[in-house]
mmCIF file of C-alpha atoms and ligand atoms in Angstrom:
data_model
loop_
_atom_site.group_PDB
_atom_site.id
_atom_site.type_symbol
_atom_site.label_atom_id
_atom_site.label_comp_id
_atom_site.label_asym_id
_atom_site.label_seq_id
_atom_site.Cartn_x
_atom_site.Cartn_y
_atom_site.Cartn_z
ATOM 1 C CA UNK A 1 151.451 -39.332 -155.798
ATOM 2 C CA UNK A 2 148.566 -36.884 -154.581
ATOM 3 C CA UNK A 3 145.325 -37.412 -156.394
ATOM 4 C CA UNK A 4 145.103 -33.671 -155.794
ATOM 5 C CA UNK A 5 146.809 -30.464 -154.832
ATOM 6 C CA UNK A 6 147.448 -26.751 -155.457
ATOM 7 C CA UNK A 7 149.930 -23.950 -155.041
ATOM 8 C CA UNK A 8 150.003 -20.388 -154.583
ATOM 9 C CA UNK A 9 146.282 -20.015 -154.516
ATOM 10 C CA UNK A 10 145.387 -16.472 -154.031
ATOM 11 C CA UNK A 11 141.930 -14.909 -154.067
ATOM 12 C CA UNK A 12 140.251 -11.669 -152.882
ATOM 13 C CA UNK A 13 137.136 -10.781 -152.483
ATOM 14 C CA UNK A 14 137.029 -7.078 -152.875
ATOM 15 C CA UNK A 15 139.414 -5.591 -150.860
ATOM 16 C CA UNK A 16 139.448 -8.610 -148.613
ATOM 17 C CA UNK A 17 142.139 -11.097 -149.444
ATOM 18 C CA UNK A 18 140.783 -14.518 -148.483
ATOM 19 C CA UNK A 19 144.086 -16.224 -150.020
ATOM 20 C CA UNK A 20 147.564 -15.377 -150.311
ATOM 21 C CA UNK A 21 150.032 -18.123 -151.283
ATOM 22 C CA UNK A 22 148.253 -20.982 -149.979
ATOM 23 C CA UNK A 23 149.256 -24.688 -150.967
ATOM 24 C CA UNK A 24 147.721 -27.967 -150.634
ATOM 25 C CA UNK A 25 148.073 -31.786 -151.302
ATOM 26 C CA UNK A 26 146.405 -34.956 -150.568
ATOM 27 C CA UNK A 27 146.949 -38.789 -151.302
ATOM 28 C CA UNK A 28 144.207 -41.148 -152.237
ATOM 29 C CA UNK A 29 142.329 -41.949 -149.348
ATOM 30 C CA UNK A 30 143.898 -40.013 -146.942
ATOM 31 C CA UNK A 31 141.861 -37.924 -144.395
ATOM 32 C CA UNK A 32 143.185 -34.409 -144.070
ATOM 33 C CA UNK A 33 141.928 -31.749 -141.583
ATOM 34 C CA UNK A 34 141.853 -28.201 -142.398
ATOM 35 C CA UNK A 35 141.777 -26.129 -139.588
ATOM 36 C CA UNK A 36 142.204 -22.569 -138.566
ATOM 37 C CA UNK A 37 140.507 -19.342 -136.924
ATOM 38 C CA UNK A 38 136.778 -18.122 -138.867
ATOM 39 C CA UNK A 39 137.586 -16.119 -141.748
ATOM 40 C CA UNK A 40 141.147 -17.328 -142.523
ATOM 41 C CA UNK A 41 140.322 -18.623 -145.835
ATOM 42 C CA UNK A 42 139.426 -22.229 -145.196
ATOM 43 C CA UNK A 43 136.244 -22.266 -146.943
ATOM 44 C CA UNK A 44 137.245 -20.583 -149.870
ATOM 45 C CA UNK A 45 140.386 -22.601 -150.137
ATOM 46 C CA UNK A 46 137.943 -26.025 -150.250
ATOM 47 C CA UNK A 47 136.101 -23.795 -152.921
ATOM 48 C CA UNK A 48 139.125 -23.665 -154.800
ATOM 49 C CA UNK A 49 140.025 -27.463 -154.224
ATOM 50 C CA UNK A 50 136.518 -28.552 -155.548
ATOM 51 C CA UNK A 51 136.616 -27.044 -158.606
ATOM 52 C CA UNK A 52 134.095 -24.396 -157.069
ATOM 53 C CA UNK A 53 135.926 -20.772 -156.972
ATOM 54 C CA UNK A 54 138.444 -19.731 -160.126
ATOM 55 C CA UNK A 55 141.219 -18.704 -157.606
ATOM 56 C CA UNK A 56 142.638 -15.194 -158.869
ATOM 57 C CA UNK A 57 146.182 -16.978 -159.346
ATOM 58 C CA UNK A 58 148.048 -20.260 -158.565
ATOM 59 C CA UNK A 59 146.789 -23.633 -159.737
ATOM 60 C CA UNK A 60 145.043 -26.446 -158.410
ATOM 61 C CA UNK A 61 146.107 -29.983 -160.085
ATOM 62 C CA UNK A 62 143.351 -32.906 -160.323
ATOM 63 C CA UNK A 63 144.447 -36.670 -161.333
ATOM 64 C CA UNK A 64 147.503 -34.829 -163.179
ATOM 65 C CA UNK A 65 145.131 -32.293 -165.266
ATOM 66 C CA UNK A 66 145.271 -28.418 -164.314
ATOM 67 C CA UNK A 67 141.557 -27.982 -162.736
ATOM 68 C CA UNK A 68 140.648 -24.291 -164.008
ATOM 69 C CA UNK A 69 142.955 -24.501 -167.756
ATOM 70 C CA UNK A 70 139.520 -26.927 -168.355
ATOM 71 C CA UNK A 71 136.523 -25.845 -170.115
ATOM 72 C CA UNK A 72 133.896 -24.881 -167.889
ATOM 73 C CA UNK A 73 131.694 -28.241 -168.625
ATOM 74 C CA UNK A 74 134.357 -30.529 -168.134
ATOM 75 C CA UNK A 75 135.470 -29.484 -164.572
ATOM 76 C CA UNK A 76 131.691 -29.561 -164.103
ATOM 77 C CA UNK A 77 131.484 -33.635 -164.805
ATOM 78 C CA UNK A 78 134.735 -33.980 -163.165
ATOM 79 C CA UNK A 79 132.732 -32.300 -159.860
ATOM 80 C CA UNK A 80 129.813 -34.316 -160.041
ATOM 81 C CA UNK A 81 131.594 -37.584 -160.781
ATOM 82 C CA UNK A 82 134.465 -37.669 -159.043
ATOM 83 C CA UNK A 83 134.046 -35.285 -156.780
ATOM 84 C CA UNK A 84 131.510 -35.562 -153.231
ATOM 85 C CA UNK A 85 130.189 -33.110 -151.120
ATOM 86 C CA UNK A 86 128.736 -32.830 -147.336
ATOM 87 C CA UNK A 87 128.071 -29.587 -145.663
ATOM 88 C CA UNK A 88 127.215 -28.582 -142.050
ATOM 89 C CA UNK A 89 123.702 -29.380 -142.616
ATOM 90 C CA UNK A 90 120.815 -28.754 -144.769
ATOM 91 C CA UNK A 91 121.850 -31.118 -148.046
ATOM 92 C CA UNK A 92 119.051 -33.215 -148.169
ATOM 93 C CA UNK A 93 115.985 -33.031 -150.021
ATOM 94 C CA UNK A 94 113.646 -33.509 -146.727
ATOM 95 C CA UNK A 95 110.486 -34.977 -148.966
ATOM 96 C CA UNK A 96 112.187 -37.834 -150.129
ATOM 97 C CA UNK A 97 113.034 -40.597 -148.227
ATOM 98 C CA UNK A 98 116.978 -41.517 -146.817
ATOM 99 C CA UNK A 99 117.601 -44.201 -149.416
ATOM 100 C CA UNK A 100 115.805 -41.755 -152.378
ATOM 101 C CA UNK A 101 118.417 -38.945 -151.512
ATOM 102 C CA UNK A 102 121.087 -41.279 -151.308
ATOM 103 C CA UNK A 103 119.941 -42.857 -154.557
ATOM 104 C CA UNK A 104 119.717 -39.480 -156.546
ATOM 105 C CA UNK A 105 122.899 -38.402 -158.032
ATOM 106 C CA UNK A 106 123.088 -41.715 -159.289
ATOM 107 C CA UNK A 107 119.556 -41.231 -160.806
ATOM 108 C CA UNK A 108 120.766 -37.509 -162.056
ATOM 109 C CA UNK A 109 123.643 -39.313 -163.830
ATOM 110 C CA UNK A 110 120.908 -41.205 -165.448
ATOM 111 C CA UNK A 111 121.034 -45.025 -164.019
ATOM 112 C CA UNK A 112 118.720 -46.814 -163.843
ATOM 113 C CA UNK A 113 115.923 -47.141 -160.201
ATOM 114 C CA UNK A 114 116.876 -51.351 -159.189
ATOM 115 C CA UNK A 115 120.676 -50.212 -159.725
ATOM 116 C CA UNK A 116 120.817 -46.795 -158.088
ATOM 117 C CA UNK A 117 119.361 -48.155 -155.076
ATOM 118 C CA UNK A 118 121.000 -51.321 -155.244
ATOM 119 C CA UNK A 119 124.084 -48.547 -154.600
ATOM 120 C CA UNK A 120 122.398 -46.737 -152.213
ATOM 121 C CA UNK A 121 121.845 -49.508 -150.010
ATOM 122 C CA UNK A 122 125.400 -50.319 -150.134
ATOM 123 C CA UNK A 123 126.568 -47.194 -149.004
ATOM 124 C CA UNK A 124 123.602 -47.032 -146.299
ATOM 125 C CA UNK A 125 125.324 -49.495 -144.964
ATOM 126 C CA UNK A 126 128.651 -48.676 -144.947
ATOM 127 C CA UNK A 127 127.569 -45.787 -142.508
ATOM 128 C CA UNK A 128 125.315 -47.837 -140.486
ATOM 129 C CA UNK A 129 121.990 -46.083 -141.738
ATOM 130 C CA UNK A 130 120.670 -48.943 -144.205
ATOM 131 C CA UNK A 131 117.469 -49.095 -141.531
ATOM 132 C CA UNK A 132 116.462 -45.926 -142.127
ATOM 133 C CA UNK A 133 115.829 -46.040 -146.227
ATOM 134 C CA UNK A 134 112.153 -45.846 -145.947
ATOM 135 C CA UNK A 135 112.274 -42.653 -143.423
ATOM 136 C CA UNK A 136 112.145 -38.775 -145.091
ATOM 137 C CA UNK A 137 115.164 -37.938 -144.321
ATOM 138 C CA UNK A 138 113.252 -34.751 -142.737
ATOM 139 C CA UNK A 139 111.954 -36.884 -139.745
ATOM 140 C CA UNK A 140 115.733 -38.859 -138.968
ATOM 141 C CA UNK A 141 118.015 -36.857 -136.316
ATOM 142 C CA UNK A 142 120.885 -34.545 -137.054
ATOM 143 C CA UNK A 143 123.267 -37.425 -136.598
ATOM 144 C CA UNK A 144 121.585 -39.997 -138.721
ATOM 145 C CA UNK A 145 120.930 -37.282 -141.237
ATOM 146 C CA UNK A 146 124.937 -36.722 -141.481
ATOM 147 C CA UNK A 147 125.946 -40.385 -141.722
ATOM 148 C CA UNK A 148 122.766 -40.771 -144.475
ATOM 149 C CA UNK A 149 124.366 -37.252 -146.890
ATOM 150 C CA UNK A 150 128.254 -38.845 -146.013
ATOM 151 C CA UNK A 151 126.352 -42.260 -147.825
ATOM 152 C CA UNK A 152 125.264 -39.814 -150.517
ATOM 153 C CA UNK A 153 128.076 -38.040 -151.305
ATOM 154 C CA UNK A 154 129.688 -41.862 -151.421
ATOM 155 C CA UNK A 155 127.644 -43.201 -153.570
ATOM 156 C CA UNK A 156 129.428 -42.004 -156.991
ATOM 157 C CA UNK A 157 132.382 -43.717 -155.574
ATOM 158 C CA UNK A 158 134.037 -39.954 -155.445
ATOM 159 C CA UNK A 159 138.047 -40.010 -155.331
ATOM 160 C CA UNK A 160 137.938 -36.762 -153.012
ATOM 161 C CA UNK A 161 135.121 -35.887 -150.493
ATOM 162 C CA UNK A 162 135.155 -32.239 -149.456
ATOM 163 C CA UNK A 163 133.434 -32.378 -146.074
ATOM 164 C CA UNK A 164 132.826 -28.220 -145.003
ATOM 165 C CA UNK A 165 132.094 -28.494 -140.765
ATOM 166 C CA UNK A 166 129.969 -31.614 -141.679
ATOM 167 C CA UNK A 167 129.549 -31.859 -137.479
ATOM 168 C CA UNK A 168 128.796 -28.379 -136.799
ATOM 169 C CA UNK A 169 125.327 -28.874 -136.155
ATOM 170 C CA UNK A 170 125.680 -32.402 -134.089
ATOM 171 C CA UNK A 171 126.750 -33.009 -130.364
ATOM 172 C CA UNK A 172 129.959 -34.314 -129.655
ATOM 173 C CA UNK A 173 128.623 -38.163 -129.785
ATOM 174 C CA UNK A 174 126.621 -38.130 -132.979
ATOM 175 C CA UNK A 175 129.416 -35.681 -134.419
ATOM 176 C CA UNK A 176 132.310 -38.734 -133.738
ATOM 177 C CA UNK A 177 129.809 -41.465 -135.226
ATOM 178 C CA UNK A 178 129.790 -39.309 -138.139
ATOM 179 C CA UNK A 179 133.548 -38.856 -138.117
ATOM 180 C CA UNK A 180 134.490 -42.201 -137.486
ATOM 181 C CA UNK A 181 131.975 -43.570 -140.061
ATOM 182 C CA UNK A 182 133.134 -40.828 -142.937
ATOM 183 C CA UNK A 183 136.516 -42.191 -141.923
ATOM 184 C CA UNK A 184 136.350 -45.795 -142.516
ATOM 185 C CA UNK A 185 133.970 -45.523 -145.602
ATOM 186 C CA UNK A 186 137.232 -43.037 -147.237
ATOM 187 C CA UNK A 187 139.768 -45.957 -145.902
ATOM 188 C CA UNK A 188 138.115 -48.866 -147.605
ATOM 189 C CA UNK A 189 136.733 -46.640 -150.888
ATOM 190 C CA UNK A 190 140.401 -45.267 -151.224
ATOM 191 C CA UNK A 191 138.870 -41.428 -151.217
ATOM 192 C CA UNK A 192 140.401 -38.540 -149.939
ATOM 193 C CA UNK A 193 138.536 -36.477 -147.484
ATOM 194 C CA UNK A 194 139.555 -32.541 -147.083
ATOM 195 C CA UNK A 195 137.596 -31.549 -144.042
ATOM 196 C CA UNK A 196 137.172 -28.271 -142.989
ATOM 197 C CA UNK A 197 136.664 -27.880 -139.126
ATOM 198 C CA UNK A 198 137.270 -25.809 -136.353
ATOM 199 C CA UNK A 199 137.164 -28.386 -133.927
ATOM 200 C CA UNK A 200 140.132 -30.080 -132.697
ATOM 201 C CA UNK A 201 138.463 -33.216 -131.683
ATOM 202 C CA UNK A 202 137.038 -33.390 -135.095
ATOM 203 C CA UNK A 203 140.320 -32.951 -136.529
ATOM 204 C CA UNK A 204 141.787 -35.434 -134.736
ATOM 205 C CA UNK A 205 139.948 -38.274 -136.593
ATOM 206 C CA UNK A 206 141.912 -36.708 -139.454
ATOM 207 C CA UNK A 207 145.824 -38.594 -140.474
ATOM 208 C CA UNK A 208 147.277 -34.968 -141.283
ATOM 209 C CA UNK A 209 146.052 -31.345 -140.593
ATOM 210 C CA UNK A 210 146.638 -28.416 -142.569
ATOM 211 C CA UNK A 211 146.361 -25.221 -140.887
ATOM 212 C CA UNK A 212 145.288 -21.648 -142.271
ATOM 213 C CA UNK A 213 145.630 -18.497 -141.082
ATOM 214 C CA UNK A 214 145.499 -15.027 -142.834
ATOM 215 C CA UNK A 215 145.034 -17.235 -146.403
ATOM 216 C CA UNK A 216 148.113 -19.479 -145.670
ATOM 217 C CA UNK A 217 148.789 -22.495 -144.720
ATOM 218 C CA UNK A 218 151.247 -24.522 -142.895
ATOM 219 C CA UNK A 219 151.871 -28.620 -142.430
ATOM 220 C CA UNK A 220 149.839 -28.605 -146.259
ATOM 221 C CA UNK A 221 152.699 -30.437 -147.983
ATOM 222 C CA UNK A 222 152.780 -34.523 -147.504
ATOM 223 C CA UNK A 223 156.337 -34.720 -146.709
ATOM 224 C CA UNK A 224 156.041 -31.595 -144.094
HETATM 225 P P1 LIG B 1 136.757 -19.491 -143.136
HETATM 226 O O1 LIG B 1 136.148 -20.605 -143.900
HETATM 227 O O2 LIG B 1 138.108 -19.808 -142.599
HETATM 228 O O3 LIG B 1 135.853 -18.919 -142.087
HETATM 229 P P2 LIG B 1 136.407 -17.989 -145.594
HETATM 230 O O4 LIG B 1 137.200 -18.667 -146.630
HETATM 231 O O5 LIG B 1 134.950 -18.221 -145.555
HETATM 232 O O6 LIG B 1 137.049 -18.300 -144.158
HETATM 233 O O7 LIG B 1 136.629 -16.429 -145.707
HETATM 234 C C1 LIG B 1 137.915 -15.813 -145.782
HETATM 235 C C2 LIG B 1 137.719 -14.305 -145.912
HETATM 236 O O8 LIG B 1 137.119 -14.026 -147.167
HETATM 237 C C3 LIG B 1 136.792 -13.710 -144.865
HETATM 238 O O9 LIG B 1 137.267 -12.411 -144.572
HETATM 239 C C4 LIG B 1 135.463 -13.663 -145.561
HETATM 240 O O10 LIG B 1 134.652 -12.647 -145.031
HETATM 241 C C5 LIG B 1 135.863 -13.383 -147.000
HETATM 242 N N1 LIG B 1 134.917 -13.946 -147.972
HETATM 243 C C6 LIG B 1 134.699 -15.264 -148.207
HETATM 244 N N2 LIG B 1 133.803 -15.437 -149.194
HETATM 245 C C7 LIG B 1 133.427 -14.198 -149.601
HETATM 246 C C8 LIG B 1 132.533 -13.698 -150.586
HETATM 247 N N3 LIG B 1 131.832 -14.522 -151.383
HETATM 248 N N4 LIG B 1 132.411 -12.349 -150.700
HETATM 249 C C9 LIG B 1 133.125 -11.518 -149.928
HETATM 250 N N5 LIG B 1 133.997 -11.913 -148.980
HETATM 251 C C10 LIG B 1 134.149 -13.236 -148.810
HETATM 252 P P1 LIG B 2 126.391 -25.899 -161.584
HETATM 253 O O1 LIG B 2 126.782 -24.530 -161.088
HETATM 254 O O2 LIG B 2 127.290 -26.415 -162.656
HETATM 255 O O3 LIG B 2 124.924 -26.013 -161.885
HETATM 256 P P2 LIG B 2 125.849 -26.987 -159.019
HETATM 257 O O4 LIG B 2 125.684 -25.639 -158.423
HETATM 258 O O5 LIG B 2 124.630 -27.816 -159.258
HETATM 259 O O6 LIG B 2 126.679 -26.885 -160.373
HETATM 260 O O7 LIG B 2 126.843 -27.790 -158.078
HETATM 261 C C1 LIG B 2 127.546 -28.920 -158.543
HETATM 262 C C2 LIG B 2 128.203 -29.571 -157.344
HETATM 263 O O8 LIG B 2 128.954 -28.626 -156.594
HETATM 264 C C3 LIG B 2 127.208 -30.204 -156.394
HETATM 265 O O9 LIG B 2 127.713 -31.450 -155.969
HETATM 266 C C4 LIG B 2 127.133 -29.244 -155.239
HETATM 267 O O10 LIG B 2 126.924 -29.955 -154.033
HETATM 268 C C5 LIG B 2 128.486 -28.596 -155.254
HETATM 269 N N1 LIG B 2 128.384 -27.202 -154.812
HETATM 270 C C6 LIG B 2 127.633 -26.232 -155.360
HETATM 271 N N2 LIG B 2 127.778 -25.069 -154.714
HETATM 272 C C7 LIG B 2 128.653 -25.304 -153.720
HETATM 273 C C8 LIG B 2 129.225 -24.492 -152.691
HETATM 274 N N3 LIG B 2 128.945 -23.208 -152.534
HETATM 275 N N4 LIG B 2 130.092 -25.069 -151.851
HETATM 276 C C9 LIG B 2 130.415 -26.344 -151.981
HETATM 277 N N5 LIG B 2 129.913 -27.155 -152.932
HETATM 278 C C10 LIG B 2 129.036 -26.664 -153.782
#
């Protein structure tokens, strides 16, 4: 059973048709790669995955519930809860320290300090960064910086992390320590991970990829 997926997603923007007929699924904590040339809708289609972008038709299905037939608020929580999120770079708050960022959706949920970073710690680890909780995480490197916002978009214990080029900005050996530790947190959690790449070494960390071109996909369907 896929914990999510979607079918003939179309959006434009304008006159510019970003998707047309594309489909999706994913199991629990299965790694998926979504590949394809720059503007062929891969970005919007993880938009319309994560709750993100109202597609203009088609439907996207969440743990069994119809993601945009939800009030606004509730596909909100169901984002922040359940949902994780790492981009290319730029994600952290560089003023607080590694283990603070880590710590803070927990503390925007409202737990309490000892707990949050009682969490945070545990994911640190889980990516190998736990040493660097004191550091801002404006003064660790690009690498570390990854593996500290793939611990922070962990640390709700997400079902599905949507990962958009999250080793764009990283050389091809801090860009595979990233990959491989993304990969073996989302084995052991059970998560899903939809990654958007263009990068076919990056994509080949993935179990499945998904390709899009001209808004639609191919190889998107489990059983394909
Ligand atoms: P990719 O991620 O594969 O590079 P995108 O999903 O970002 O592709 O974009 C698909 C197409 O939709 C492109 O032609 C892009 O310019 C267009 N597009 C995406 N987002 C917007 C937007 N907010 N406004 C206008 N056009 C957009
Ligand atoms: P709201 O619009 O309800 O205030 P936010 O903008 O604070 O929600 O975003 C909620 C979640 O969605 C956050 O986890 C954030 O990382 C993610 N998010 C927001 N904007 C984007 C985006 N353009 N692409 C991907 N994820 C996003």
């Amino acid at each position: 059973m896929s914990v999510l997926s979607a079918g003939n997603l179309a959006k434009s923007f304008g006159p510019t048709q970003a998707l047309l007929g594309a489909e999706f699924e994913i199991d629990r904590g299965e790694v998926v790669a979504v590949m394809g040339p720059s503007g062929s809708g891969k970005s919007t289609l993880l938009h319309c995955l994560a709750g993100i972008i109202n597609p203009d038709a088609g439907t996207v299905t969440y743990a069994g519930a119809d993601l945009y037939a939800l009030p606004d608020e509730r596909r909100t929580f169901l984002r922040r809860t359940e949902f994780g999120f790492v981009f290319q770079f730029g994600q952290l708050v560089p003023e607080l320290t590694c283990l603070e960022n880590v710590a803070l959706p927990l503390r925007l949920g409202g737990m309490r300090r000892k707990k949050a970073e009682a969490a945070a710690v545990e994911a640190m680890s889980r990516l190998d960064v736990a040493e660097l909780g004191g550091n801002r995480s404006g003064e660790v490197s690009g690498g570390q910086g990854q593996r500290v916002a793939v611990a922070r978009a962990l640390v709700t214990r997400p079902k599905v992390i949507f990962a958009d080029e999250p080793t764009g900005a990283l050389d091809s050996l801090a860009g595979e320590r990233v990959m491989k530790a993304l990969v073996s947190a989302a084995k052991e959690l059970d998560t899903a991970v939809v990654l958007v790449t263009h990068e076919p070494r990056v994509a080949g960390f993935a179990d499945r990829e998904v390709v899009v071109r001209d808004g639609k996909t191919s190889g998107s369907m489990v059983s394909a």
